[in-house]
Coordinates of C-alpha atoms and ligand atoms in Angstrom, one line a residue:
X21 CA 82.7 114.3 107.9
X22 CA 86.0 114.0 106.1
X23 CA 89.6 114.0 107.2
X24 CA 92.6 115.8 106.3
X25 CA 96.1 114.5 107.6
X26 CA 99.4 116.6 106.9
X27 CA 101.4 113.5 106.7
X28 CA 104.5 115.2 104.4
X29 CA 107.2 116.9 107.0
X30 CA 110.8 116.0 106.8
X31 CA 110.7 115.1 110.3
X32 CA 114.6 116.8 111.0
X33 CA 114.4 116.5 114.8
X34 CA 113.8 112.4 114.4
X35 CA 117.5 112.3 112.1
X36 CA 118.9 109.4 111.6
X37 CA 116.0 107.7 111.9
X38 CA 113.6 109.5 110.0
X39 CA 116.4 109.5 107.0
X40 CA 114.8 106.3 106.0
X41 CA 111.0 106.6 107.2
X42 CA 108.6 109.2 107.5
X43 CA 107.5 110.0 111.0
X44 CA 103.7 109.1 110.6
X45 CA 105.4 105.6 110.2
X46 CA 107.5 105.8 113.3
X47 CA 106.2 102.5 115.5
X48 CA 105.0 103.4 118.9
X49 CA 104.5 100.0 120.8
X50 CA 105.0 98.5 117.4
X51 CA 101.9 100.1 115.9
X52 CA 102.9 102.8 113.2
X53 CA 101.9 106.3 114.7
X54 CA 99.7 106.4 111.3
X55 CA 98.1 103.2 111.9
X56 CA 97.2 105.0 115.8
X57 CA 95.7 108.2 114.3
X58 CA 93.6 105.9 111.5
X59 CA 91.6 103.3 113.8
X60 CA 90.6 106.2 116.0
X61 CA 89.0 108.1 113.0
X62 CA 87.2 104.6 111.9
X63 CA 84.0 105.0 113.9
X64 CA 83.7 108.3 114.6
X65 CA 81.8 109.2 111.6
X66 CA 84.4 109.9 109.0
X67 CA 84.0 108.1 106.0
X68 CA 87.1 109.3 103.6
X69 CA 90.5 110.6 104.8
X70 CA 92.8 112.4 102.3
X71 CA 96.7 111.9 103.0
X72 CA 99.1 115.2 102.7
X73 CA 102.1 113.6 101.2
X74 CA 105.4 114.5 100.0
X75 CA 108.4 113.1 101.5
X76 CA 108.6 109.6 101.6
X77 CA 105.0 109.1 100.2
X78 CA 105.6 106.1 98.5
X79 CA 106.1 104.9 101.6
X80 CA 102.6 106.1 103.2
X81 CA 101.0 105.1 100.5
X82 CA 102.5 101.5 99.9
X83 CA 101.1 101.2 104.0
X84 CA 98.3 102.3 103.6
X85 CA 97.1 101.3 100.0
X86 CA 93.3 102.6 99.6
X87 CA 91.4 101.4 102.5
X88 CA 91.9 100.7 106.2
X89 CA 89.8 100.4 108.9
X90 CA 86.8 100.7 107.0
X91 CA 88.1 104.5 105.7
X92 CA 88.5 105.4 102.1
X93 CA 92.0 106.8 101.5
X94 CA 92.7 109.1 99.1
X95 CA 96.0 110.6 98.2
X96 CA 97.4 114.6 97.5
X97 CA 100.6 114.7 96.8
X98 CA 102.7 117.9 96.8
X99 CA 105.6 118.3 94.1
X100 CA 107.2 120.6 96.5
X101 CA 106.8 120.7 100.8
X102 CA 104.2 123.1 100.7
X103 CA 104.4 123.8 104.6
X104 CA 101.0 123.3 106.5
X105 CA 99.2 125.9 104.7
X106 CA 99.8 125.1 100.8
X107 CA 99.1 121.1 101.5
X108 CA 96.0 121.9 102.8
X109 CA 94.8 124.2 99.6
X110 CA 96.0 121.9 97.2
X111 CA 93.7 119.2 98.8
X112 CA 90.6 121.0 98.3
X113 CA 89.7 118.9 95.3
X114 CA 90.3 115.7 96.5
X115 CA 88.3 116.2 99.4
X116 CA 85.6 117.9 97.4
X117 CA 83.7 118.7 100.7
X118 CA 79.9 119.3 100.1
X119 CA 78.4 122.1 101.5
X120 CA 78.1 122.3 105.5
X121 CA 80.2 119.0 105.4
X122 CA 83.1 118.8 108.1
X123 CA 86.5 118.8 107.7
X124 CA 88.6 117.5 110.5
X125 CA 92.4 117.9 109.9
X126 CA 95.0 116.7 111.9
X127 CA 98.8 117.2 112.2
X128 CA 99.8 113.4 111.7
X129 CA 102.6 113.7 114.0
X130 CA 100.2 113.8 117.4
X131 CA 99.6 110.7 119.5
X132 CA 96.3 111.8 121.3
X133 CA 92.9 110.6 122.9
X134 CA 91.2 113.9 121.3
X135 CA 87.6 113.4 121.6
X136 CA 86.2 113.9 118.4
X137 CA 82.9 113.9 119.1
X138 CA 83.1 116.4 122.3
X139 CA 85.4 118.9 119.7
X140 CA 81.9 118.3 117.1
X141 CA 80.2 119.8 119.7
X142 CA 82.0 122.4 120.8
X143 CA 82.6 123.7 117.2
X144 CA 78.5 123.3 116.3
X145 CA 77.8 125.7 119.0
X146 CA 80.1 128.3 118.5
X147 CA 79.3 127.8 114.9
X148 CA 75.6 128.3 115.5
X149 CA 76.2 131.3 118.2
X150 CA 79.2 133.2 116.6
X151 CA 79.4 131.8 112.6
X152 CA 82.9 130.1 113.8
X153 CA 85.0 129.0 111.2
X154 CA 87.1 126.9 112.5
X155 CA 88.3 125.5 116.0
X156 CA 91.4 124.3 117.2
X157 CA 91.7 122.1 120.0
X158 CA 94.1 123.2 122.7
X159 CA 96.1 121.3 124.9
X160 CA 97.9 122.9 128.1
X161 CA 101.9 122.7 128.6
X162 CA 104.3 123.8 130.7
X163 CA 107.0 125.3 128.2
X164 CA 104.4 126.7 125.4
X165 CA 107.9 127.7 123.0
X166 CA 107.9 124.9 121.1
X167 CA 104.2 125.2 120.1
X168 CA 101.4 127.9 118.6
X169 CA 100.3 129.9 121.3
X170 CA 96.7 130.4 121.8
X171 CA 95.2 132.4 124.3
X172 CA 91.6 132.8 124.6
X173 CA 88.3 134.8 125.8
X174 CA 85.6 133.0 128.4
X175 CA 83.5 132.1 125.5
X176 CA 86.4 130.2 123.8
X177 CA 86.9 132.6 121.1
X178 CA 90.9 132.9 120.1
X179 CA 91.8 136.2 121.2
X180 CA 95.9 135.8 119.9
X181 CA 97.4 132.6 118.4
X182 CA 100.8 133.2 118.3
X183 CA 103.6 130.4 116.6
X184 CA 106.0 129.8 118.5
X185 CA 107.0 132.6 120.5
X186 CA 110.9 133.2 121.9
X187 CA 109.8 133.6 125.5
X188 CA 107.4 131.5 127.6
X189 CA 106.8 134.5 130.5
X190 CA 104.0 136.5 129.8
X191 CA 101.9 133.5 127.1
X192 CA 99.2 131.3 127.9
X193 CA 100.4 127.8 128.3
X194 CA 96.9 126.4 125.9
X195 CA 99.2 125.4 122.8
X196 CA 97.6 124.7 119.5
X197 CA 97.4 120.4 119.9
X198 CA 97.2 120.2 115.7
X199 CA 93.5 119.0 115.6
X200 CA 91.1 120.8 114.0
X201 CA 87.6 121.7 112.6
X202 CA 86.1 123.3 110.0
X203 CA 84.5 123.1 106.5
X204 CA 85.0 124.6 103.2
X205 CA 85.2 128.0 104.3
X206 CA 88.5 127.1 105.0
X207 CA 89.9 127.8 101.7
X208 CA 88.9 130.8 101.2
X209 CA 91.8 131.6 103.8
X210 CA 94.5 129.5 102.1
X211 CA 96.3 130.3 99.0
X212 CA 98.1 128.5 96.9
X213 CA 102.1 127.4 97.4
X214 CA 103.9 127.1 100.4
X215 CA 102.7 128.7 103.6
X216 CA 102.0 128.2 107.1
X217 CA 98.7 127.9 108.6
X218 CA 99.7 128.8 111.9
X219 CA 101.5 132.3 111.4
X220 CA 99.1 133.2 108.3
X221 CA 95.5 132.2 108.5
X222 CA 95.1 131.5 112.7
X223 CA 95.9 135.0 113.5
X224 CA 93.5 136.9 110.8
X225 CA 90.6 134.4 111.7
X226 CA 91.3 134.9 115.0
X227 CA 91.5 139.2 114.2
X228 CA 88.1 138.5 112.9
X229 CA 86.8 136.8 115.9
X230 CA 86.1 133.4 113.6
X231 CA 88.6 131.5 115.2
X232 CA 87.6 129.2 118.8
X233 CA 89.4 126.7 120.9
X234 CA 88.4 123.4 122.3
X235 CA 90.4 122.2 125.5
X236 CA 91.5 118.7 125.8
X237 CA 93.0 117.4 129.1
X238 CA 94.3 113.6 128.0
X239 CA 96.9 112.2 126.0
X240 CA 98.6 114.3 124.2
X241 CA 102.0 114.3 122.3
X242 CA 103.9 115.4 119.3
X243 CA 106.4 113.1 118.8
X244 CA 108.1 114.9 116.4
X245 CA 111.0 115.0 118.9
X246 CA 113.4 111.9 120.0
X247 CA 112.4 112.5 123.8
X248 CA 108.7 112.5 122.5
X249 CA 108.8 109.5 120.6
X250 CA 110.1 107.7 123.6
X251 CA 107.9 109.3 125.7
X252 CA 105.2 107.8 123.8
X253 CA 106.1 104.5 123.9
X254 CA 106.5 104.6 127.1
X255 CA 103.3 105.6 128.1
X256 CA 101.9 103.0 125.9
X257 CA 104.0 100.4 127.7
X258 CA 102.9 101.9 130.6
X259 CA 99.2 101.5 129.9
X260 CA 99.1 97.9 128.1
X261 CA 102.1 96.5 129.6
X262 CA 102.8 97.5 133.0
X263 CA 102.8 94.0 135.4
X264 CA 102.9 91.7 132.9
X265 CA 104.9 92.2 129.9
X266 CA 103.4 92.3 126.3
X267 CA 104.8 89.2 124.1
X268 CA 103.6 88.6 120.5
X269 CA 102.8 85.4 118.6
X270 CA 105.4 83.0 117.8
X271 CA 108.6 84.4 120.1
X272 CA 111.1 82.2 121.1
X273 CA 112.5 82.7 124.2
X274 CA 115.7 80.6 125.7
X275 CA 116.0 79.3 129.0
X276 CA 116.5 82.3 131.7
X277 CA 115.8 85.4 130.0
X278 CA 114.8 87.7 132.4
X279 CA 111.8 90.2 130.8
X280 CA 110.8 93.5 133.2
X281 CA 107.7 94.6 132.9
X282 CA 106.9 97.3 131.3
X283 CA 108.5 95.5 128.0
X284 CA 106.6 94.5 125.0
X285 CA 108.4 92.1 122.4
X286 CA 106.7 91.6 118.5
X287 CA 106.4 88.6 117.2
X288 CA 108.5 86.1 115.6
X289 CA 111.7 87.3 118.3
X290 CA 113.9 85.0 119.6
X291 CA 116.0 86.5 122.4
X292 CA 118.6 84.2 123.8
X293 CA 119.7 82.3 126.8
X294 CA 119.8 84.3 130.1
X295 CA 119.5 88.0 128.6
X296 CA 117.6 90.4 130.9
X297 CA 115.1 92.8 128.7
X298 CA 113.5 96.0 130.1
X299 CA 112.2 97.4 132.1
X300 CA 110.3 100.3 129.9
X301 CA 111.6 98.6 126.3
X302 CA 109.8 97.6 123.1
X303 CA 111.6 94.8 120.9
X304 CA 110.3 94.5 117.3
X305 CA 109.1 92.2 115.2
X306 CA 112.2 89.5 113.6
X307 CA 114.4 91.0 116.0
X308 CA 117.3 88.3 116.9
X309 CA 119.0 88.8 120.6
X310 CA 122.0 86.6 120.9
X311 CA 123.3 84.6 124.8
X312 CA 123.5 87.2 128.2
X313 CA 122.7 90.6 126.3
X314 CA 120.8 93.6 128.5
X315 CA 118.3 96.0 126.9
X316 CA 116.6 98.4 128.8
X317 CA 114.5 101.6 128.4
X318 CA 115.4 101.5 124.9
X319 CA 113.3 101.1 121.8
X320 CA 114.2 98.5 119.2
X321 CA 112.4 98.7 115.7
X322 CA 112.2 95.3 113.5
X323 CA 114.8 92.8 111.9
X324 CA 117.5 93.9 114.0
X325 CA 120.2 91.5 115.1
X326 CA 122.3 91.9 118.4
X327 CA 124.8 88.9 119.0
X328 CA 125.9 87.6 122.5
X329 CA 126.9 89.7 125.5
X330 CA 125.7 93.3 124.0
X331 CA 123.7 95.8 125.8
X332 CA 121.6 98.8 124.8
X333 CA 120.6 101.1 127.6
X334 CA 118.1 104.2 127.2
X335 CA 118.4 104.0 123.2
X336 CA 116.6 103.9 119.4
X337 CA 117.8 101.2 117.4
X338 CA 116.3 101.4 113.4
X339 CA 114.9 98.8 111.3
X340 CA 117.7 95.9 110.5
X341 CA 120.6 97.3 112.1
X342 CA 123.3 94.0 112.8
X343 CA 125.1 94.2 115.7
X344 CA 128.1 91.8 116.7
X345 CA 129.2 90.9 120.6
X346 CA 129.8 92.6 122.8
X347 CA 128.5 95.6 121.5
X348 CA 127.6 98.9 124.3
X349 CA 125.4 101.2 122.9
X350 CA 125.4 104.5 125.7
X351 CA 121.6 106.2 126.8
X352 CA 120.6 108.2 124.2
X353 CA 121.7 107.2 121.1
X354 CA 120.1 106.9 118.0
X355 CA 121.4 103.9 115.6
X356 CA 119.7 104.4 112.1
X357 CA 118.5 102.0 109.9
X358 CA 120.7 99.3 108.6
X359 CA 123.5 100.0 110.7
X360 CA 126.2 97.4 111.3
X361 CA 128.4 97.6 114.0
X362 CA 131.5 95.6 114.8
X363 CA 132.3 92.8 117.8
X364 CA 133.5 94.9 121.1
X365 CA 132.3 98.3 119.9
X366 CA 131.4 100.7 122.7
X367 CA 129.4 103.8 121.8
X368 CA 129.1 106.5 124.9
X369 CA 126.0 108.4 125.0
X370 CA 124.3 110.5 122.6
X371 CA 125.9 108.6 119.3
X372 CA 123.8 109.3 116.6
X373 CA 124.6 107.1 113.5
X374 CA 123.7 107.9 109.8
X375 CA 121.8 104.9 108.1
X376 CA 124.0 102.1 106.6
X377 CA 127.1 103.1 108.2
X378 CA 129.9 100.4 109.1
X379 CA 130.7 101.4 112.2
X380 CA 134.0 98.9 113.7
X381 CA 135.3 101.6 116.1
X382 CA 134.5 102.7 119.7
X383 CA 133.5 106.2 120.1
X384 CA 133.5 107.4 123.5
X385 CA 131.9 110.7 123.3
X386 CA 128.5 112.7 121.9
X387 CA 128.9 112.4 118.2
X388 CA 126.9 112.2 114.8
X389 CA 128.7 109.5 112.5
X390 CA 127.8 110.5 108.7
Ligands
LIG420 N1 102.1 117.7 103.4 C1 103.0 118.4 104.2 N2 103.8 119.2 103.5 N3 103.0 118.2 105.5 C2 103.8 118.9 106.2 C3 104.8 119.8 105.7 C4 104.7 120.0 104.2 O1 105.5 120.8 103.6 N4 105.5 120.4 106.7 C5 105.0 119.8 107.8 N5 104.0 118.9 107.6 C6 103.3 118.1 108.5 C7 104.2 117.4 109.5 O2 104.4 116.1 109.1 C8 103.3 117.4 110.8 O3 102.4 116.3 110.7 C9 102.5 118.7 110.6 O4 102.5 119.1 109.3 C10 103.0 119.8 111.5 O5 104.3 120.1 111.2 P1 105.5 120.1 112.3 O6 106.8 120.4 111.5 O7 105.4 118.9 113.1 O8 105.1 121.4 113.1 P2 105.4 121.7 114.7 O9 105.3 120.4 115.5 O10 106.7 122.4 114.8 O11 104.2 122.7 115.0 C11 102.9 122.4 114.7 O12 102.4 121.5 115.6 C12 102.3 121.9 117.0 C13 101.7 120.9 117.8 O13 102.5 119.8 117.9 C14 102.1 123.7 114.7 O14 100.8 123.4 114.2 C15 102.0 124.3 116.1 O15 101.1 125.4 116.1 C16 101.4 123.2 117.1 O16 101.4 123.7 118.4
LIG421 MG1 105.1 118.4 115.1

């Protein structure tokens, strides 16, 4: 079996952040989301996984290099965002699939337990029974909008898929969860250039009764949202570090810091006499917190500074952002990368600042600095 990961969207509902950094590299617990999706598929009998790329891709492939996890990686790289369709087409050499070899191929922005092996299953029978060509696993929400709607017969077969329809009475609530199989028959449904999967190829497969569904009932996010990518760290935190927080190697910690489980803090930190961190908070790796600072709920990436007496509450701070004393930064804000913001500045909630801003003024309302 080989892989397929569309690892190439501009991620526009994780801006500022994802200015700098493509979401398959967003840390959750600070493990990039990539890094997640890649150990699960070592042992599961893939052998070679081909990266979608296009924006940022120097960056996925600079992590990722060739190998990891025992997986061959292998690169195709759009010249233009091809949507999910066109990626997937212009792949079809690189994976050169032989014949009755699987494809599995994931959206890369989903944190998920998917069982592989259960979805293998599935798909081999209705294969076998009904000459399926593909089947998606489906995951059940409460507000389906946001997703590909897919509703479905007793025997699993995809009666409907519909992408992201404007009213949530009346649809199923089983959403497309972005994991699917197949094999080279695939392509014959794909063209070349930019198109979209979901609102061309699911609904004629699924018109020609070729299209099946496989329900999963664990973990499953797309954190291509701020709320979602918080939501995922917090259920990791949840999981690994609930009563006893997480710390990594070589962290220095002064006398009376306070840390409130569910926090976990990457290595090499050094967090400063009596500061209180967490509950529900993941600290980076090279992060420096100054004398008496708070962080809670909040989500701090790595090489950031925060100098005495500042607090973040319920917030996303990017990669080496500096911040002076006595610094507030309001519940859900989003501070991009490389920020620096001066001594005594207060942001309110919902600040959202652009990457490498100077920033030496208060702002006491919802606002994007650009
Ligand atoms: N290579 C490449 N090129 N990848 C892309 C492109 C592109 O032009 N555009 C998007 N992607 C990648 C994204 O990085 C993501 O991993 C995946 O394709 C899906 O794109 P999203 O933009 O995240 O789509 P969505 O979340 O709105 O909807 C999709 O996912 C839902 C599940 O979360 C659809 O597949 C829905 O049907 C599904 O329910
Ligand atoms: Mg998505």
């Amino acid at each position: 079996m080989k892989a397929l990961i569309l690892a190439g969207g501009y991620g526009t509902r994780l801006r500022p952040l994802s200015c700098t950094k493509p979401k398959l590299l967003f840390p959750i617990a600070n493990k990039p989301l990539l890094e997640w999706v890649l150990e699960r598929l070592s042992g599961v009998g893939v052998s070679t996984v081909v990266l979608a790329v296009n924006y940022r891709a120097d960056m996925i492939r600079s992590f990722c290099g060739d190998e990891k996890y025992g997986l061959k990686i292998l690169y195709s790289q759009e010249k233009t965002p091809l949507g999910t369709g066109g990626p997937i087409k212009l792949a079809e050499k690189v994976l050169s699939l032989e014949e009755g070899e699987k494809l599995l191929i994931l959206n890369g922005d989903i944190f998920s337990n998917v069982n592989f092996d259960e979805l293998k299953k599935v798909h081999d029978e209705q294969v076998s029974r009904w000459g399926a060509v593909l089947t998606l696993t489906l995951f059940e929400v409460e507000d389906p909008r946001r997703y590909g709607v897919v509703e479905t017969n007793q025997d699993g077969k995809v009666l409907k898929f519909i992408e992201k329809p404007e009213q949530k009475e009346g649809v199923s609530k089983n959403i497309n969860a972005g994991v699917y199989l197949t094999d080279q028959r695939i392509f014959g449904y794909l063209k070349e250039g930019r198109h979209s999967i979901e609102r061309e190829v699911f609904p004629v497969l699924a018109e020609q009764g070729l299209l099946f569904g496989y329900k999963h009932t664990g973990l499953w996010m797309d954190i291509g949202k701020i709320e979602d990518y918080m939501a995922a760290n917090f259920k990791v935190l949840e999981q690994t570090a609930k009563n006893q927080p997480k710390i990594g190697e070589n962290v220095e910690l002064a006398s009376n810091v306070k840390i409130i489980p569910p926090t976990i803090i990457g290595s090499n930190t050094k967090i400063g006499e009596g500061s209180r961190i967490g509950p529900y908070t993941v600290i980076g790796e090279n992060v420096s917190i100054g004398k008496s600072c708070r962080i809670r709920e909040s989500v701090l990436f790595s090489g950031i500074t925060v100098e005495s007496g500042s607090a973040v509450t319920s917030s996303i701070v990017g990669d080496n952002v500096s911040m002076g004393e006595n610094v507030r930064i309001g519940k859900g804000s989003v501070i991009g990368e490389g920020v620096t913001i001066a001594n005594n500045v207060k942001l309110a909630s919902k600040v959202f600042v652009c990457p490498y801003k100077e920033v030496n003024f208060s702002v006491l309302r919802s606002k994007h600095i650009m």
